[in-house]
Coordinates of C-alpha atoms (C1' of nucleotides) in Angstrom, one line a residue:
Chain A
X1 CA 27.9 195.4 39.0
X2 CA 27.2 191.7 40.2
X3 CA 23.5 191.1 39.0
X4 CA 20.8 188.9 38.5
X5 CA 20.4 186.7 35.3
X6 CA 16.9 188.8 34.8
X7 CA 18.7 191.8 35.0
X8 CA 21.4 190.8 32.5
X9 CA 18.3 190.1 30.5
X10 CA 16.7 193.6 30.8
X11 CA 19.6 195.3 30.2
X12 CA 20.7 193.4 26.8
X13 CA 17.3 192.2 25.5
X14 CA 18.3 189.3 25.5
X15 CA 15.6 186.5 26.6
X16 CA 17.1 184.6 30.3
X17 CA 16.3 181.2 28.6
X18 CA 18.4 182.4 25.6
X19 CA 20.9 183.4 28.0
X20 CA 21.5 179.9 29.7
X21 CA 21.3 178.8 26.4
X22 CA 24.4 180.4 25.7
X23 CA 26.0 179.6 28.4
X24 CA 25.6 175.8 27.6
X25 CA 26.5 175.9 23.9
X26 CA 29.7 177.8 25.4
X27 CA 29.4 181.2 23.8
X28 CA 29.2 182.9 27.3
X29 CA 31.4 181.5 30.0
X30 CA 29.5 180.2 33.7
X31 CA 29.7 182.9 35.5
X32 CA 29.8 183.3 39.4
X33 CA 27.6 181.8 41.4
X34 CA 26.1 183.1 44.5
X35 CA 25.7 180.4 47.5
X36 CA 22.1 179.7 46.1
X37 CA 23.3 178.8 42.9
X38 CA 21.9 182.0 41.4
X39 CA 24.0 183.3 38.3
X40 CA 25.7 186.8 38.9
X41 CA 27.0 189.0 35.7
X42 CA 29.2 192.2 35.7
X43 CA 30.2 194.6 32.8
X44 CA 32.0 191.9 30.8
X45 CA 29.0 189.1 30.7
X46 CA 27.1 192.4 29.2
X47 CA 29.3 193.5 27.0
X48 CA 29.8 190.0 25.5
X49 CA 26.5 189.3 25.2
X50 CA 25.7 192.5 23.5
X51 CA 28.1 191.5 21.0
X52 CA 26.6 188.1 20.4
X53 CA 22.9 189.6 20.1
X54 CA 24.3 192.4 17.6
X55 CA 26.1 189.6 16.0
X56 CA 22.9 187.6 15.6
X57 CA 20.9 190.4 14.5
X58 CA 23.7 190.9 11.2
X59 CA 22.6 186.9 10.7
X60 CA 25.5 185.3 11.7
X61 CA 24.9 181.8 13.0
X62 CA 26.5 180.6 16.0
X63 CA 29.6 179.0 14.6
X64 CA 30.9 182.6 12.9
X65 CA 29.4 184.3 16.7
X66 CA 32.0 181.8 18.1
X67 CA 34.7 182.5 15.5
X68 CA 34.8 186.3 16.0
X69 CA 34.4 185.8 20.3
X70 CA 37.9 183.7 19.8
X71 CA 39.3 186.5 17.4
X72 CA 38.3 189.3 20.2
X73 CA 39.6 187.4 22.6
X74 CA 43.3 187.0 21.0
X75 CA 43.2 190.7 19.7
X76 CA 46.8 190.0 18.4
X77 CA 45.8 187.8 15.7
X78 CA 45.1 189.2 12.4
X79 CA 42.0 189.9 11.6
X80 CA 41.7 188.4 8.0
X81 CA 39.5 186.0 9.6
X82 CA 36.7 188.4 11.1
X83 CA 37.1 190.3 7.5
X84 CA 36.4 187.0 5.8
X85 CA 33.8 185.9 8.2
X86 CA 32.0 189.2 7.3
X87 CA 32.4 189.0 3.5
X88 CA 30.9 186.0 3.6
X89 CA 27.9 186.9 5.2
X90 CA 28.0 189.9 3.0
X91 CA 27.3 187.9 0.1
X92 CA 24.6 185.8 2.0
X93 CA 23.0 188.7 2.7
X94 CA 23.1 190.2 -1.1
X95 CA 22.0 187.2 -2.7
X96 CA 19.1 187.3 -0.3
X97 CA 17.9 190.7 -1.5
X98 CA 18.4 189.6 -4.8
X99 CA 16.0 186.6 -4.5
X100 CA 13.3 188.8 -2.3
X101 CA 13.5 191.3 -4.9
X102 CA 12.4 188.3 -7.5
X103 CA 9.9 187.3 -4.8
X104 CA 8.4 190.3 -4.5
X105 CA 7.8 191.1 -7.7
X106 CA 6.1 187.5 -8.6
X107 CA 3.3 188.2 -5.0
X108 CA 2.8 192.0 -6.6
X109 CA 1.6 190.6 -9.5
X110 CA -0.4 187.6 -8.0
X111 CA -1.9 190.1 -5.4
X112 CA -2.9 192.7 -8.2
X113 CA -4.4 190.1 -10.3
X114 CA -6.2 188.7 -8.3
X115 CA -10.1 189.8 -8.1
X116 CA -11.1 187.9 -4.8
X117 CA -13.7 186.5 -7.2
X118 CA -14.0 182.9 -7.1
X119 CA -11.3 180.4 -6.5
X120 CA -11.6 179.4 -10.2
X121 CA -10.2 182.6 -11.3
X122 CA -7.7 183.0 -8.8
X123 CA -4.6 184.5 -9.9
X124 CA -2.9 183.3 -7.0
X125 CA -3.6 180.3 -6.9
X126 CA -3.3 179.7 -10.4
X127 CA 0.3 181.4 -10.2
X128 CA 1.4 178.7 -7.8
X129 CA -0.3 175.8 -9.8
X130 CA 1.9 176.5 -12.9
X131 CA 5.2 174.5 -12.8
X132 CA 6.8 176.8 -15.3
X133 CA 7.9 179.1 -12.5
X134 CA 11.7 177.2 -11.8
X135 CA 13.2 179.4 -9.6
X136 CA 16.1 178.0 -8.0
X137 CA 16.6 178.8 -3.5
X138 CA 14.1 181.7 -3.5
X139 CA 13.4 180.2 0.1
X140 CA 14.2 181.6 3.0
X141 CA 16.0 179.0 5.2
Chain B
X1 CA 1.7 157.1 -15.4
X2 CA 2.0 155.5 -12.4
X3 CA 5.1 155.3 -11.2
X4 CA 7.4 155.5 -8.5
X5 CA 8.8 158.2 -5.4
X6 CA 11.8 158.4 -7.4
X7 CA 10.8 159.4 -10.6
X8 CA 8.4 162.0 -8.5
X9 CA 11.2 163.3 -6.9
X10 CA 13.0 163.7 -10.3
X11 CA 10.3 165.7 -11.9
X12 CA 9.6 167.9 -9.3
X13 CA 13.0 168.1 -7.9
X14 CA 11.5 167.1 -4.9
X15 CA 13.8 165.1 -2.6
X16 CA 12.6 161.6 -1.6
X17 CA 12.2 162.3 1.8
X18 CA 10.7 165.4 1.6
X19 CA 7.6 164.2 -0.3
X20 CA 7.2 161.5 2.3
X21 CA 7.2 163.9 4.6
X22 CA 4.5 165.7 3.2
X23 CA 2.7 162.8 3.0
X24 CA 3.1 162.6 6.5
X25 CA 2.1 165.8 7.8
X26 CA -1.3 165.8 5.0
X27 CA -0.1 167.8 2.8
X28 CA -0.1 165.0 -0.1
X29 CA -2.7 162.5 0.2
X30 CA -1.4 158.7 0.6
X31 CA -1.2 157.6 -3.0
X32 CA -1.7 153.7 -4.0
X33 CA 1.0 150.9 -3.2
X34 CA 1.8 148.0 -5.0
X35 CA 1.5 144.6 -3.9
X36 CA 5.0 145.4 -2.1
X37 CA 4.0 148.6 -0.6
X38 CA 5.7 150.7 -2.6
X39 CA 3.8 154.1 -3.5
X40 CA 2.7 154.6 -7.2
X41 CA 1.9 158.5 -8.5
X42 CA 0.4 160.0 -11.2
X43 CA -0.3 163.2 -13.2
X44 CA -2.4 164.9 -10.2
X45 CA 0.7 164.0 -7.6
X46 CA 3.1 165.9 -9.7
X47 CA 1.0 169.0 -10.0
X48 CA 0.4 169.2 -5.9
X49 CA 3.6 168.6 -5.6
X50 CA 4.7 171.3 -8.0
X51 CA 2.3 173.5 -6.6
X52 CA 3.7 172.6 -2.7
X53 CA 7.2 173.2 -3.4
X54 CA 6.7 176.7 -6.2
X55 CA 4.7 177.7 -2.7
X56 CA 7.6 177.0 -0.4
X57 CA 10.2 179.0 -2.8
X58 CA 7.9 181.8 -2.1
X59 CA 8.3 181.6 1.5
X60 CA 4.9 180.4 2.1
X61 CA 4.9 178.2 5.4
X62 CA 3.5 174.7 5.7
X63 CA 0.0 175.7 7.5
X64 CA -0.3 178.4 4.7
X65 CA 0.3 175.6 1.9
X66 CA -2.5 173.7 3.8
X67 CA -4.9 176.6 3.4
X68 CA -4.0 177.7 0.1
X69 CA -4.4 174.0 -1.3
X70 CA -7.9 173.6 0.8
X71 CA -9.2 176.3 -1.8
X72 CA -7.5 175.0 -4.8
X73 CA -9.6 171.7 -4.0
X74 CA -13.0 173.6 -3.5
X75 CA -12.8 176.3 -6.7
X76 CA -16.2 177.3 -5.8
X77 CA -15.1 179.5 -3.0
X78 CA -14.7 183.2 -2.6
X79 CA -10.5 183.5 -3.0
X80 CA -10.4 185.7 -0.2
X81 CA -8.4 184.0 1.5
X82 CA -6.2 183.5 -0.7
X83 CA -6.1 186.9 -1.4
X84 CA -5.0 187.5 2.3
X85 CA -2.4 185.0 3.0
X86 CA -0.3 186.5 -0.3
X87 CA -0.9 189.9 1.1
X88 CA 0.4 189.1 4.1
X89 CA 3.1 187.0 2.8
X90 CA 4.2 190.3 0.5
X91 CA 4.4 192.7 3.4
X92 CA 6.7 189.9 5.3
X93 CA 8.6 190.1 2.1
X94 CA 8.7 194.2 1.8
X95 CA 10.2 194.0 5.3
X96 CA 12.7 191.4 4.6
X97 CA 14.1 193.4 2.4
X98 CA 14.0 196.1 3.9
X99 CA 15.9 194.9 7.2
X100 CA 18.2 193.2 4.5
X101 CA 19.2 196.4 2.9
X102 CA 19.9 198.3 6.3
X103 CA 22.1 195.4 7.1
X104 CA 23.9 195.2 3.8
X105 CA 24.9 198.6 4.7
X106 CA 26.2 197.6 8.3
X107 CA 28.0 194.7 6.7
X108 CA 29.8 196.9 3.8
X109 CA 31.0 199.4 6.1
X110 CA 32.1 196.8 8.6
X111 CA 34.1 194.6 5.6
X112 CA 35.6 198.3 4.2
X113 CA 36.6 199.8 7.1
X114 CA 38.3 196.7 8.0
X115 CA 42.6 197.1 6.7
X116 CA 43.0 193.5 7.7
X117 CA 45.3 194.7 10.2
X118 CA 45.3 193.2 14.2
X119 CA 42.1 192.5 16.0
X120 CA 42.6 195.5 18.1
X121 CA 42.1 197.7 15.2
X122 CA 39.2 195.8 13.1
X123 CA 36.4 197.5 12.7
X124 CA 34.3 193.8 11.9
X125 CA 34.9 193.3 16.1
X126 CA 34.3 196.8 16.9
X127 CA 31.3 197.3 15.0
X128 CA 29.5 193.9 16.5
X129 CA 31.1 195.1 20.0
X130 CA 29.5 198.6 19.8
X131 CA 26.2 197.9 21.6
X132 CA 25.1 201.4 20.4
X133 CA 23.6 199.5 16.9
X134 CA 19.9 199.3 18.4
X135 CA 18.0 197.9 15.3
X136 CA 14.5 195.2 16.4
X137 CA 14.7 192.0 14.5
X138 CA 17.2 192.2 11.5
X139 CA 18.1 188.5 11.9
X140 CA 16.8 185.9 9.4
X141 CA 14.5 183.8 11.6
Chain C
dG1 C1' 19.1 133.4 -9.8
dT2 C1' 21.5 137.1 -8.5
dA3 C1' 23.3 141.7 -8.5
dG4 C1' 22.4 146.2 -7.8
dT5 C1' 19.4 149.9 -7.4
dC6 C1' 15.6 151.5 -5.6
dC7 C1' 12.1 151.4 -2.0
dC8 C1' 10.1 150.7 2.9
dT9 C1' 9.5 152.1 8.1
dA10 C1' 11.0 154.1 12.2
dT11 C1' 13.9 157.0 14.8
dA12 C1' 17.0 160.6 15.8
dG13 C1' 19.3 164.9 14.5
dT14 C1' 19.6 169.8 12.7
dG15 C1' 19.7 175.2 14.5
dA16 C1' 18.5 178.4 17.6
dC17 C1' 15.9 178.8 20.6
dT18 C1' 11.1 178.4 23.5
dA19 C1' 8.0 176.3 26.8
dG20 C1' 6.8 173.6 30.7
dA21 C1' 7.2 171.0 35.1
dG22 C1' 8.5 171.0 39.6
dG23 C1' 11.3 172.7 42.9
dT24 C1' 14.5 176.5 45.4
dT25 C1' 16.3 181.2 46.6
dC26 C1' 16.0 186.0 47.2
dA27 C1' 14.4 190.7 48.6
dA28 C1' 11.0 193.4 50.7
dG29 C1' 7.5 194.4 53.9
dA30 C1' 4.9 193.3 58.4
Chain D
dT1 C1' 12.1 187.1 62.4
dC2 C1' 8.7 185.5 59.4
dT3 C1' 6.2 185.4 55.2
dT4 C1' 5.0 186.3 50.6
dG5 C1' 5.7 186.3 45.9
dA6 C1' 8.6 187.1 42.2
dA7 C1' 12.6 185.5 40.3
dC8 C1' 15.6 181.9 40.0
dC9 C1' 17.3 176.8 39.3
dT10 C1' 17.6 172.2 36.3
dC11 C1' 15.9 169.1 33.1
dT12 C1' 13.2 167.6 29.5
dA13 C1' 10.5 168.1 25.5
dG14 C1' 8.7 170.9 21.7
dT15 C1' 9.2 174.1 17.5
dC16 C1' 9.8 174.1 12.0
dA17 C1' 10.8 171.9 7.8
dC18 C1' 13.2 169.0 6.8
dT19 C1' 17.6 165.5 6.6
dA20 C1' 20.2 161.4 7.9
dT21 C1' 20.7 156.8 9.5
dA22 C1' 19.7 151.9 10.4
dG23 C1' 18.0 147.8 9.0
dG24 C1' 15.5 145.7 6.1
dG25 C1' 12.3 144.4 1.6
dA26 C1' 11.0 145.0 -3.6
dC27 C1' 11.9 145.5 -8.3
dT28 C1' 14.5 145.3 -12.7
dA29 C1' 18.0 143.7 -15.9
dC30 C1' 21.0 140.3 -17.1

DNA sequence: GTAGTCCCTATAGTGACTAGAGGTTCAAGA
DNA sequence: TCTTGAACCTCTAGTCACTATAGGGACTAC
């Protein structure tokens, strides 16, 4: 109880810059100072900001993070939002697979074709040079 | 033949800016202007450019673009390289998926177990406030 | 000649941090 | 009590791969 920012760090794994950072975008509120000016965190601060690393770690960005931190702290509310915040995300995180699968399958074949011959021959290369492959988002953004 | 950022970005489906970009960073070599300094392409734009952005829907980054299209410009070398960046790229890609899979499940349990009830009872809150969920580096970076 | 679309450069903004500079505070040992 | 050195503070700028905006100039069709 009533520690140091670096502590807060070693305890969440969270990063201390990453901590101020949330401080400043508001997901975590100030917390006490001590007369130095030195931040000082209890059991809530952790518990928070073990739910905003967990939540970050399922790929929610910081909006939906902020979202479901207002929801948990009005636990009166329904929670139709968190379920559709998750669905969402769900969805995001299906159609990812789905395109990695595609991915996957197009750099197996460009790896197993390829010889490590000369550049001339190169099935990589050569897989990338051919405009044929439309593939719409495959990217990972 | 010869002819304008526009049309580029219409055939390759390339946005404007982005191809100025890459002419920016080296990635696309300044092409002629006309008398009012507008930029004129050809056949062998399209085809880098094709090649660029196929690359970039793989996942490839930009400083792996730069090597990959440093080989396609000297065939005569061993493709080694190139051979090892799409190796590497596929065992990003195997882990992706991997991560994404163990967090589809996290996700689907989370949206089932989830009656749409009060806060205090959905498991979409719980789940992210359970700090127990230890898993390194699911997020999308 | 003029309207309207396209093009130009340069700068700033995005998300989610991360790194650095330059200075201050704290805890532990002598 | 003093000193050392790690940890803390704020502020600014940098990362990646674009994307958006401002304020203008060029080109094409009528």
């Amino acid at each position: 109880m009533d520690f140091s920012i670096g502590e807060l760090a070693r305890r969440t794994e969270v990063k201390v810059p990453t901590i101020r950072y949330y401080e400043q975008i508001g997901l975590l509120p100030p917390p006490p100072r001590t007369e130095g000016q030195q931040r000082r965190y209890g059991k809530n601060a952790t518990a928070r900001l073990a739910f905003i690393k967990h939540a970050r770690e399922l790929g929610f960005d910081i909006e939906a993070i902020r979202a479901l931190l207002s929801l948990q702290d009005n636990p009166d509310q329904s929670c139709s939002v968190a379920d559709r915040i998750a669905k969402a995300r769900l969805a995001e995180v299906e159609e990812r697979i789905a395109s990695l699968n595609a991915l996957r399958t197009e750099l197996q074949r460009m790896v197993k074709e390829c010889a490590s011959g000369r550049v001339a021959e190169c099935r990589v290369i050569d897989t990338l040079a051919d405009s044929s492959h439309g593939h719409g988002r495959l990217v990972e953004t």
